[in-house]
XYZ file of C-alpha atoms in Angstrom:
745
model
C 51.678 101.023 113.007
C 48.767 98.624 113.336
C 50.315 96.434 116.113
C 52.385 97.326 118.983
C 55.659 95.626 119.338
C 55.032 92.819 121.706
C 56.915 92.023 125.053
C 60.092 89.696 124.845
C 59.078 86.477 124.865
C 58.706 82.813 122.962
C 56.430 82.545 120.542
C 55.101 78.923 119.333
C 53.155 80.592 116.168
C 53.722 84.029 115.347
C 50.917 85.771 114.036
C 51.695 87.303 110.790
C 51.523 91.332 111.120
C 51.743 94.793 109.448
C 54.160 97.657 110.299
C 54.579 100.814 108.555
C 57.142 103.397 108.782
C 60.044 105.243 107.314
C 63.691 103.583 107.000
C 66.156 105.514 109.137
C 69.129 103.859 108.097
C 70.663 100.618 106.578
C 72.670 98.549 109.131
C 73.629 95.820 106.481
C 72.369 95.389 102.862
C 73.675 92.671 100.358
C 73.247 93.380 97.020
C 73.847 89.965 95.863
C 71.227 88.187 98.185
C 68.794 91.681 99.014
C 68.937 90.366 102.874
C 68.695 93.732 105.120
C 69.100 94.642 108.441
C 67.650 98.189 108.799
C 65.988 100.404 111.450
C 62.326 102.205 110.739
C 60.876 104.928 112.344
C 57.227 103.859 113.007
C 54.539 106.666 113.705
C 53.917 107.515 117.317
C 56.672 105.898 118.894
C 60.363 107.453 119.709
C 62.121 104.005 119.525
C 63.438 102.512 116.488
C 62.841 99.313 114.978
C 65.198 96.544 113.909
C 63.586 94.996 110.473
C 65.116 92.062 108.396
C 64.417 90.763 105.112
C 64.924 90.510 101.578
C 64.610 93.614 99.699
C 65.053 94.183 96.024
C 65.831 97.789 96.337
C 65.782 99.832 99.814
C 67.152 103.222 100.541
C 66.737 105.228 103.545
C 64.176 107.886 103.601
C 61.635 105.326 101.999
C 58.150 104.554 103.699
C 57.168 100.986 103.580
C 54.244 99.057 104.133
C 55.525 95.738 105.961
C 53.953 92.274 106.542
C 55.721 89.754 108.843
C 56.179 88.644 112.497
C 58.154 89.681 115.787
C 61.433 87.447 116.612
C 63.572 87.841 119.851
C 67.099 87.747 118.480
C 69.408 86.577 121.419
C 71.935 89.150 120.632
C 70.087 91.518 118.852
C 67.128 91.754 120.653
C 63.234 92.297 119.149
C 63.311 92.289 115.606
C 60.574 92.788 112.925
C 61.226 89.728 110.060
C 59.850 90.932 106.819
C 57.873 88.514 104.492
C 56.114 90.906 102.281
C 56.576 94.777 101.422
C 55.534 97.601 99.419
C 56.597 101.108 99.298
C 54.507 104.248 100.034
C 55.402 107.965 99.315
C 56.985 109.443 102.105
C 54.877 111.435 104.300
C 57.119 113.975 106.060
C 59.441 116.321 104.894
C 62.287 114.502 106.151
C 61.411 111.535 104.952
C 61.178 112.986 101.108
C 64.797 114.712 101.655
C 66.273 111.244 102.633
C 64.420 109.452 100.062
C 65.490 111.685 97.160
C 68.988 112.065 98.477
C 70.225 108.587 99.326
C 71.230 107.981 95.527
C 67.675 106.544 94.478
C 68.192 108.944 91.634
C 71.217 109.771 89.403
C 71.845 113.107 89.813
C 70.203 114.030 92.805
C 72.354 114.117 96.035
C 71.612 115.181 99.546
C 72.102 118.646 98.710
C 69.831 118.820 95.754
C 67.310 116.880 97.499
C 67.109 119.486 100.392
C 66.748 122.000 97.642
C 63.947 120.495 95.704
C 62.178 119.571 98.965
C 62.405 122.875 100.446
C 60.707 124.322 97.191
C 58.197 122.017 96.691
C 57.368 120.274 100.159
C 55.025 117.348 100.676
C 53.963 118.132 96.739
C 57.585 117.332 95.620
C 56.699 113.763 94.604
C 53.983 114.432 92.835
C 55.381 117.433 90.964
C 58.532 114.938 89.818
C 55.849 112.704 88.750
C 53.802 114.679 86.929
C 55.144 118.115 86.086
C 59.009 117.355 86.282
C 59.715 119.988 84.157
C 58.855 122.697 87.360
C 62.366 121.249 88.732
C 63.475 124.305 86.836
C 62.177 126.699 89.459
C 64.652 125.490 92.016
C 67.656 127.592 92.477
C 70.920 125.580 90.991
C 68.733 123.364 88.654
C 68.956 123.990 84.817
C 66.928 122.798 82.524
C 69.736 120.107 81.373
C 69.722 118.570 84.652
C 66.369 118.718 84.602
C 66.111 116.424 81.853
C 68.724 114.138 83.437
C 66.679 114.002 86.541
C 63.521 113.094 84.384
C 65.420 110.153 82.654
C 67.000 108.802 86.007
C 63.370 109.234 87.504
C 61.527 107.029 84.645
C 64.570 104.459 84.810
C 64.621 104.002 88.343
C 60.787 103.160 88.436
C 61.346 100.491 85.597
C 64.340 99.447 87.398
C 62.238 98.595 90.475
C 59.799 96.645 88.495
C 62.645 94.575 87.093
C 64.246 93.907 90.494
C 60.853 93.232 92.087
C 60.329 90.701 89.385
C 63.662 89.082 89.588
C 64.114 89.165 93.089
C 61.034 86.468 93.167
C 62.509 84.276 90.463
C 65.899 84.047 92.347
C 68.055 87.079 90.433
C 70.539 89.036 92.374
C 69.751 92.340 92.748
C 73.292 93.417 91.659
C 72.414 92.696 88.158
C 69.079 94.052 88.008
C 70.215 97.478 86.711
C 72.626 95.918 83.958
C 69.685 93.639 82.844
C 67.393 96.649 82.463
C 70.300 98.395 80.348
C 70.579 95.200 78.470
C 66.857 94.967 77.327
C 65.082 98.091 78.367
C 61.573 97.591 78.805
C 61.948 94.428 77.256
C 63.570 93.236 80.305
C 60.677 90.855 81.815
C 59.341 89.535 78.448
C 62.775 88.376 77.892
C 63.485 86.808 81.001
C 60.181 85.168 81.117
C 60.700 83.981 77.607
C 64.047 82.710 77.849
C 65.873 82.969 80.952
C 69.208 81.462 79.691
C 69.527 84.392 77.308
C 70.754 86.093 80.605
C 73.739 83.921 81.006
C 74.942 84.887 77.213
C 73.990 88.636 77.320
C 74.652 89.976 80.630
C 78.183 89.991 82.624
C 78.000 88.559 86.150
C 75.097 86.218 85.291
C 75.787 82.832 84.533
C 74.277 79.512 83.591
C 73.327 78.461 87.044
C 71.294 81.709 87.885
C 69.734 81.533 84.388
C 68.737 77.975 85.471
C 67.043 78.847 88.767
C 65.054 81.382 87.083
C 64.202 78.775 84.422
C 62.924 76.219 87.212
C 60.919 79.186 88.834
C 59.376 79.734 85.937
C 57.976 76.212 85.298
C 60.742 74.932 82.461
C 61.402 71.397 82.786
C 64.684 70.036 84.085
C 64.634 67.652 81.074
C 63.807 70.019 78.199
C 65.811 70.084 74.971
C 66.482 73.932 75.703
C 68.029 73.573 79.277
C 70.109 70.633 77.609
C 71.500 72.752 75.085
C 72.286 76.018 77.228
C 73.879 73.530 79.586
C 76.018 72.032 76.900
C 77.475 75.325 75.890
C 78.022 76.312 79.480
C 80.229 73.434 79.939
C 82.454 74.439 77.073
C 82.329 77.802 78.762
C 83.588 76.336 82.127
C 85.788 74.409 79.891
C 87.310 77.866 78.425
C 87.783 79.253 81.726
C 90.293 76.241 82.132
C 92.237 77.196 79.520
C 90.416 74.604 77.036
C 89.684 75.281 73.471
C 87.307 72.345 72.902
C 86.659 69.098 74.829
C 86.782 65.521 73.765
C 83.050 63.799 73.191
C 83.436 61.893 76.103
C 84.247 64.333 78.397
C 81.917 66.598 77.018
C 78.989 64.190 77.856
C 80.407 63.341 81.515
C 80.299 67.103 82.072
C 77.176 67.954 80.927
C 75.256 65.357 82.687
C 76.864 66.465 85.989
C 76.350 69.647 85.606
C 72.516 69.234 84.486
C 71.755 66.769 87.451
C 69.698 68.415 90.020
C 67.548 66.181 93.017
C 64.787 65.265 90.711
C 66.500 64.947 87.866
C 69.572 62.946 86.478
C 70.439 63.320 82.489
C 70.570 60.440 80.349
C 74.076 60.517 78.871
C 73.096 59.027 75.649
C 70.102 61.741 75.639
C 73.209 64.293 75.744
C 75.154 62.894 73.288
C 72.160 62.568 70.375
C 71.859 66.014 71.588
C 75.521 67.271 71.148
C 75.134 65.816 67.363
C 72.107 67.600 66.433
C 73.544 70.824 68.013
C 76.709 70.493 65.278
C 73.882 70.052 62.479
C 72.424 72.886 64.113
C 75.625 75.093 63.790
C 75.643 75.207 67.925
C 78.993 72.811 67.875
C 81.703 72.127 65.641
C 83.182 68.522 65.748
C 86.748 67.663 64.305
C 88.604 64.672 64.666
C 91.666 65.470 67.043
C 94.851 63.222 68.216
C 94.444 63.622 71.967
C 96.889 61.921 74.570
C 97.591 59.720 71.639
C 94.251 58.341 70.781
C 91.721 59.271 67.802
C 89.062 60.929 69.059
C 86.279 63.827 68.749
C 86.353 66.943 70.474
C 83.512 69.310 70.378
C 84.242 73.463 69.821
C 82.008 76.562 70.395
C 82.101 77.889 67.004
C 84.023 80.892 67.733
C 86.786 78.686 69.383
C 87.292 76.729 66.319
C 87.213 79.283 64.122
C 89.792 81.325 65.904
C 92.252 78.231 66.036
C 91.882 77.484 62.634
C 92.412 81.054 61.194
C 95.261 81.249 63.723
C 97.220 78.575 62.188
C 96.423 79.362 58.536
C 97.694 83.181 59.414
C 101.105 81.822 60.743
C 101.477 79.563 58.080
C 100.773 82.037 55.543
C 103.592 84.478 57.350
C 106.270 81.773 57.390
C 105.552 81.104 54.029
C 106.567 84.598 52.923
C 110.336 84.913 51.286
C 112.676 87.256 53.614
C 115.992 88.130 51.791
C 118.787 89.421 54.381
C 122.466 90.024 53.709
C 123.967 87.920 56.632
C 127.498 89.398 56.158
C 126.091 92.756 56.961
C 123.893 91.853 59.522
C 127.185 90.419 61.473
C 129.188 93.532 60.857
C 126.431 95.767 62.121
C 126.216 93.034 65.582
C 129.944 93.515 65.744
C 129.940 97.466 65.806
C 127.061 97.764 67.990
C 128.849 95.340 70.647
C 131.959 97.478 70.168
C 130.148 101.141 70.212
C 127.983 100.078 73.574
C 131.019 98.605 75.264
C 128.320 95.430 75.987
C 129.131 91.716 75.394
C 126.409 89.221 73.992
C 126.261 85.816 74.676
C 126.597 83.168 71.625
C 122.967 82.337 72.339
C 122.182 85.963 72.254
C 124.137 86.624 68.766
C 122.133 83.590 67.435
C 118.684 85.572 68.652
C 119.736 88.745 67.159
C 121.000 86.951 63.734
C 117.926 84.668 63.270
C 115.512 87.854 64.169
C 117.217 89.689 60.919
C 116.341 86.466 58.546
C 113.057 85.039 59.897
C 109.385 86.031 59.314
C 108.638 84.905 62.835
C 110.841 83.939 65.859
C 110.008 82.975 69.423
C 112.841 84.421 71.919
C 112.330 82.257 75.721
C 114.066 82.173 78.526
C 113.858 82.746 82.399
C 114.943 85.225 84.696
C 118.689 87.098 84.339
C 119.330 85.434 80.703
C 119.324 88.066 78.612
C 115.868 88.480 77.020
C 115.519 92.086 77.808
C 118.837 93.080 76.379
C 118.513 90.660 73.360
C 114.899 92.035 72.734
C 116.353 95.901 72.645
C 119.696 94.768 70.505
C 117.120 93.118 68.057
C 114.940 96.696 67.768
C 118.118 98.270 67.585
C 119.230 96.426 64.381
C 115.800 96.714 62.915
C 115.879 100.050 63.320
C 119.238 100.324 61.358
C 117.712 97.893 58.540
C 115.140 101.133 58.369
C 112.138 99.003 59.229
C 109.322 100.440 60.992
C 108.800 98.932 64.246
C 105.780 98.651 66.706
C 105.909 97.092 70.210
C 103.107 95.666 72.000
C 102.001 93.358 75.212
C 98.895 91.840 76.632
C 99.058 94.232 79.828
C 99.485 97.947 80.327
C 102.066 97.463 83.165
C 104.048 94.772 80.648
C 103.877 97.737 77.585
C 104.979 100.520 79.925
C 107.940 98.195 80.807
C 108.762 97.404 77.181
C 108.836 100.839 76.500
C 111.061 101.910 78.952
C 113.436 98.701 78.375
C 113.570 99.839 74.268
C 113.364 103.959 74.529
C 109.990 103.304 71.913
C 106.323 103.822 72.412
C 104.540 100.584 73.507
C 101.228 99.667 73.881
C 98.913 97.109 74.609
C 97.630 94.808 72.008
C 94.081 95.700 72.314
C 95.147 99.605 72.221
C 97.286 98.875 68.924
C 94.635 96.807 67.206
C 92.324 99.673 67.974
C 88.717 98.285 69.328
C 85.822 100.033 67.797
C 83.226 99.552 70.566
C 80.552 100.844 67.806
C 81.295 97.507 65.693
C 82.558 95.391 68.732
C 85.792 95.009 66.632
C 89.272 95.603 66.205
C 89.750 98.217 63.411
C 93.158 96.294 62.515
C 92.880 93.272 60.636
C 93.317 91.482 57.358
C 92.070 94.366 55.520
C 93.734 97.369 57.373
C 96.811 95.610 58.730
C 99.351 97.457 61.153
C 101.743 100.094 59.508
C 104.776 98.185 60.826
C 107.433 96.278 59.131
C 108.284 94.331 62.293
C 106.292 93.816 65.416
C 107.692 92.908 69.322
C 105.078 91.047 71.543
C 106.420 90.883 74.911
C 104.879 88.195 77.703
C 103.821 86.325 74.937
C 102.936 83.533 77.467
C 100.014 85.448 78.236
C 98.279 85.542 74.761
C 95.119 83.716 74.938
C 93.650 81.920 71.309
C 91.335 85.135 70.920
C 93.944 87.760 71.236
C 96.554 86.184 69.395
C 94.428 85.100 66.487
C 93.373 88.972 65.987
C 96.862 89.712 66.408
C 98.420 87.668 63.704
C 95.193 88.929 61.109
C 96.410 92.874 61.589
C 100.074 91.999 60.749
C 100.950 92.184 57.258
C 102.421 89.114 55.210
C 105.569 90.965 54.457
C 105.965 91.903 58.159
C 108.299 90.377 60.775
C 107.056 88.767 64.424
C 109.335 88.528 67.276
C 107.242 86.513 70.253
C 109.169 87.081 73.838
C 108.219 85.141 76.483
C 108.880 82.843 79.680
C 107.085 79.214 78.956
C 107.474 78.482 82.620
C 105.022 80.974 83.507
C 101.625 80.432 84.346
C 99.763 79.862 80.560
C 97.335 82.573 79.461
C 94.295 83.247 81.599
C 92.148 83.081 78.707
C 91.708 79.495 76.324
C 94.446 78.078 74.825
C 98.415 77.426 75.191
C 99.160 79.600 72.178
C 103.245 80.155 72.918
C 103.430 76.635 73.735
C 101.963 75.570 70.938
C 103.455 77.462 68.656
C 107.087 75.955 70.242
C 105.665 72.772 70.051
C 104.597 72.450 66.279
C 108.474 72.516 65.616
C 107.420 75.087 62.370
C 108.676 78.101 63.881
C 112.030 78.941 65.089
C 112.432 79.395 68.846
C 115.971 80.548 70.460
C 116.373 79.840 74.370
C 118.419 81.584 76.386
C 119.551 79.749 79.290
C 122.947 81.462 80.293
C 122.250 83.101 83.325
C 124.428 86.177 83.884
C 126.926 87.473 86.420
C 124.992 90.244 87.597
C 121.673 88.431 87.600
C 123.291 85.456 89.890
C 123.566 88.263 92.598
C 120.054 88.379 92.933
C 118.256 85.971 94.844
C 115.029 86.223 93.238
C 116.512 85.107 89.856
C 118.506 82.476 91.237
C 115.432 81.138 93.696
C 113.288 81.271 90.389
C 116.076 78.970 88.673
C 116.075 76.588 91.717
C 112.118 76.466 91.609
C 112.008 75.463 87.855
C 114.669 72.760 88.356
C 112.076 71.321 91.533
C 114.668 72.653 94.339
C 113.107 74.254 97.508
C 114.438 78.119 97.124
C 117.245 79.526 99.698
C 115.411 81.918 102.016
C 116.398 84.331 104.192
C 114.572 85.259 107.525
C 112.794 88.502 107.580
C 115.234 90.792 109.747
C 115.306 94.584 110.039
C 118.691 94.327 107.632
C 118.216 91.904 105.444
C 120.792 90.981 103.016
C 118.919 89.285 100.109
C 116.292 90.582 97.756
C 114.067 87.034 98.684
C 112.971 86.964 101.968
C 111.272 84.334 104.478
C 108.583 84.887 107.000
C 107.426 81.521 109.004
C 104.106 81.695 109.967
C 102.801 78.400 111.194
C 98.666 79.353 110.911
C 97.053 81.390 108.387
C 95.895 83.505 110.997
C 99.801 84.270 111.917
C 100.684 84.975 108.119
C 98.057 87.998 108.140
C 99.158 89.153 111.223
C 102.847 88.792 109.545
C 102.144 90.660 106.713
C 100.356 93.748 108.439
C 103.765 93.872 110.662
C 105.515 93.962 107.354
C 103.336 96.605 106.095
C 103.192 98.745 108.701
C 107.201 98.143 110.273
C 109.738 96.399 108.097
C 108.962 97.767 104.677
C 108.867 101.500 105.571
C 111.652 101.117 107.818
C 113.497 99.704 104.823
C 112.010 103.037 102.439
C 109.236 101.384 100.776
C 105.849 103.194 100.295
C 103.183 100.314 100.773
C 100.573 102.587 99.185
C 102.882 102.282 95.915
C 105.414 99.885 95.890
C 104.149 97.026 97.706
C 101.764 94.087 95.860
C 100.653 91.309 97.708
C 99.599 88.347 95.294
C 98.049 85.109 96.505
C 97.473 81.679 94.863
C 93.641 82.045 95.584
C 90.642 84.483 96.345
C 88.941 82.252 98.770
C 90.602 81.890 102.751
C 92.187 83.701 105.437
C 95.154 84.424 102.997
C 93.042 84.762 100.018
C 92.624 88.067 98.262
C 89.096 88.565 99.488
C 89.918 88.967 103.116
C 93.493 89.974 102.715
C 92.061 93.070 100.841
C 89.824 94.238 103.555
C 92.765 93.691 106.260
C 95.280 96.041 103.721
C 92.789 98.213 103.072
C 92.289 99.413 106.696
C 96.153 99.481 106.961
C 97.082 101.295 103.978
C 94.098 103.525 103.074
C 91.916 103.796 105.999
C 88.421 105.680 106.435
C 89.026 109.515 106.602
C 86.206 112.195 106.518
C 87.704 113.716 103.758
C 87.618 111.120 101.453
C 84.535 109.719 100.031
C 83.247 106.031 99.957
C 80.888 103.701 99.158
C 79.584 99.933 99.939
C 78.826 97.830 96.845
C 78.329 94.122 97.183
C 79.638 94.114 100.716
C 83.139 95.794 99.556
C 83.839 99.103 100.422
C 85.468 101.490 97.420
C 87.248 104.742 98.959
C 89.175 107.252 96.980
C 92.847 106.184 97.272
C 91.689 102.504 97.007
C 94.084 100.602 94.372
C 91.770 98.244 92.261
C 91.572 95.997 89.263
C 89.736 95.529 86.027
C 88.198 92.082 86.275
C 86.971 92.078 82.440
C 87.753 93.543 79.070
C 85.813 96.635 78.457
C 86.144 97.754 75.119
C 84.229 100.809 75.435
C 85.882 102.237 78.301
C 89.153 100.732 76.729
C 90.196 98.957 80.122
C 91.213 95.324 80.130
C 91.314 92.238 82.390
C 94.208 92.590 84.966
C 94.511 96.520 84.678
C 95.426 98.254 87.892
C 94.250 101.387 88.859
C 93.279 104.157 91.767
C 90.173 105.463 92.222
C 90.704 108.994 92.536
C 86.932 110.340 92.746
C 83.438 109.211 94.020
C 80.640 111.448 93.124
C 77.165 110.807 95.019
C 75.220 112.990 93.472
C 76.242 111.746 89.854
C 76.982 108.145 91.191
C 79.725 107.206 89.154
C 83.416 106.232 90.342
C 86.238 107.741 88.473
C 89.434 105.369 88.559
C 92.887 106.700 87.178
C 94.601 103.660 84.931
C 98.293 104.969 84.241
C 97.503 108.517 82.977
C 94.022 108.163 82.063
C 90.893 108.245 84.250
C 88.041 106.355 83.755
C 84.539 106.327 84.850
C 82.191 104.130 85.887
C 78.574 103.858 86.803
C 77.515 102.344 90.275
C 76.006 99.666 87.958
C 79.345 98.976 86.385
C 81.493 98.547 89.768
C 81.246 94.982 89.428
C 83.806 95.392 86.683
C 86.815 96.270 89.365
C 87.420 95.286 92.929
C 90.079 96.183 95.345
C 93.622 95.299 94.463
C 95.516 95.376 97.256
C 96.065 91.958 96.979
C 95.326 90.059 94.049
C 95.765 86.439 92.763
C 99.225 85.553 91.170
C 96.985 85.059 88.062
C 96.059 88.413 87.717
C 99.628 89.382 87.915
C 100.983 88.062 84.635
C 102.649 90.670 83.028
C 103.476 92.694 85.624
C 106.024 93.712 87.586
C 106.271 95.391 91.410
C 108.964 97.250 93.405
C 108.343 95.083 96.530
C 106.169 91.450 96.260
C 104.603 89.320 99.194
C 103.439 86.020 98.712
C 101.488 83.958 101.465
C 101.894 80.148 100.902
C 99.823 77.990 102.731
C 98.492 74.312 102.640
C 94.591 75.932 102.244
C 95.792 76.718 98.978
C 96.877 72.865 97.843
C 94.508 72.740 94.955
C 96.165 75.538 93.331
C 99.877 75.061 94.341
C 102.185 74.531 91.371
C 105.388 75.093 90.472
C 104.815 77.517 87.774
C 102.158 79.520 90.135
C 105.024 80.243 92.885
C 107.814 80.699 90.068
C 105.182 83.120 88.190
C 104.958 85.035 91.614
C 108.105 84.981 92.604
C 109.616 86.570 89.293
C 107.116 89.731 89.590
C 109.391 91.115 92.216
C 112.075 93.571 90.858
C 113.713 94.845 94.304
C 112.251 92.516 97.309
C 110.330 89.290 97.395
C 108.978 88.187 100.991
C 107.307 84.620 101.113
C 105.060 84.331 104.088
C 103.768 80.563 105.341
C 104.951 77.268 105.671
C 107.965 75.299 104.437
C 105.655 72.225 103.529
C 103.220 74.487 101.393
C 106.348 76.014 99.364
C 107.574 72.584 99.299
C 104.121 70.866 98.017
C 104.186 73.772 95.319
C 107.900 72.826 94.171
C 107.202 69.563 93.742
C 103.634 69.499 91.712
C 104.189 70.016 88.189
C 101.046 70.872 87.087
C 101.452 71.354 83.352
C 97.460 70.378 83.024
C 96.779 69.462 79.443
C 94.599 72.122 77.602
C 92.497 70.843 74.850
C 94.053 72.693 71.925
C 94.779 71.550 68.207
C 96.764 74.418 67.294
C 100.027 72.681 67.058
C 98.761 69.990 65.181
C 97.051 72.308 62.845
C 100.523 73.779 62.264
C 102.171 70.425 61.558
C 99.303 69.308 59.301
C 99.173 72.859 57.542
C 102.776 71.896 56.492
């Protein structure tokens, strides 16, 4: 320690000083920004020093040489603000134990670290760097484990170099491991040569981050390289809004806004000229389209254009295949089925079953309580009686499970049905290797986006039949396209709409309120009470903070009194992630209530979020290697500090995540309504507030309400609910599937 800590006081221009010591513990560390508050043990002093600053990678036990200035914080006292630092080797036995056991090296936790240091003493790090094979001398460490530790040691040293480089160029340390996984020893070279490649190759790094790196590296804001990357990024942003393409004028406007910075405003003419050149170069596809009644040119990223064109072609091919059916025989079977089962079918349902027997492709749609489930079950029974081999699928695991329970036959997610191959990054089932089925049922078809629908249709043999079941009043797919709506709008595919609400369903206020909302009427809600008579309740809470407290009271008092287990049966659904009643804040609150910390439960902190054994989590992206997909819900079954992995149980499958991949999952005690599509929960709690006004819409609240099987509780203000019911946000998605189908005919 070169300079003693100065007495408290005010410094006009604090001198830069140096400080050396061992990191005793981390008080706070943001993996996103690297900002850290830590306690440092300096030589020849018993007091711990508080240090603050941005660190690429910091662990308890590290010995650091620091440069910075002293500052008095009004609340936390004297602190050393670090401007530069470098790591040196730990100089004490305790320091080495903390350093090795801090999670720095996969395969070495606190117990193993203690054994290694006990054996080699102060020579430990020299042994690991120069004679790592000697680790077999340590009791409990076999040759196989030595190889794992050696690989982890080499990797962490390389990652540290990458982290320091990336942090100096504005990259979040969260993604340094992923960047190293993607590019290996070529990481720094790749980032230096083409930082925009990160946005394409590494999940979680977008154009904005890549652009900041590029600026730090000296790439001019008006460079063609930046404009090309920005144009593709804008189309990617449009895809997140559901668009498959953008009209020319809209594309130029968005690119200009996206690329504009303080010292540079893009020239719209230059952007338009470059977009035309990108068409010539094959980076964009240009097509003429009828948009809002006007002839315009649309610009696609090539994968979107190809998928939409191929999907339209495949639907047309299916529709062209003749299908001969004995209609009288179908009617006789239907009469016997009704008589044998003792059930009654409405005329709409009978029509749907008859159509399913005679059509290559049929769409069955309708709201809750209108008999879609029973109609689907009857169609499956008919197809079985006709001797057809049948497969059942749905976009989500929970919806597939429900479809299986409904029909008594195994149902799979569409991804698993199509058998994704991680080696080729393609589905095994396609035109050349179609599904071995003569009939296919896809439930929750409103969730099919452009790419999944295209992959599915390619895998259906042309002599097969397809039944798409969905509710068009729900939110459209999270991914690009409006496949179910476009198929219906094309008027090329038979559609049966079930509109009659059955008497038994009319008793449910969830069902009746869903239909009221669809008709633009305010739902009829019963106030929350200890003995509610309705399955659709209302908890008025004027302010968001009141709503959070109200939700806590529901979780701790009312719902357990009704025999509901909050850990397994309750799902909070929010319009947004942000805000006091958004998923981020509510997940922290609900985690403390439902799965509080316990000495028997392992936990870890990543990106400011605590993950604990027993936590409900949701998959945020499609991960084909692990076969878990966007929206899948699971529970953390184990956290292994030594091996640095987290095990999550999805249904009956256990899936392992390396620490570096934990940004693929997040807490799911509260999830967005969009993420809940295709799922049902025994009890749903819906906070609805004006702070969500940008997202509030009729189909949003309708979708959230209809996720509840037994009980729905709306929390918030009547003003916000009324706004949601009024707003019909059927935003026009830029798609041409319906036009392509009509033109094909």
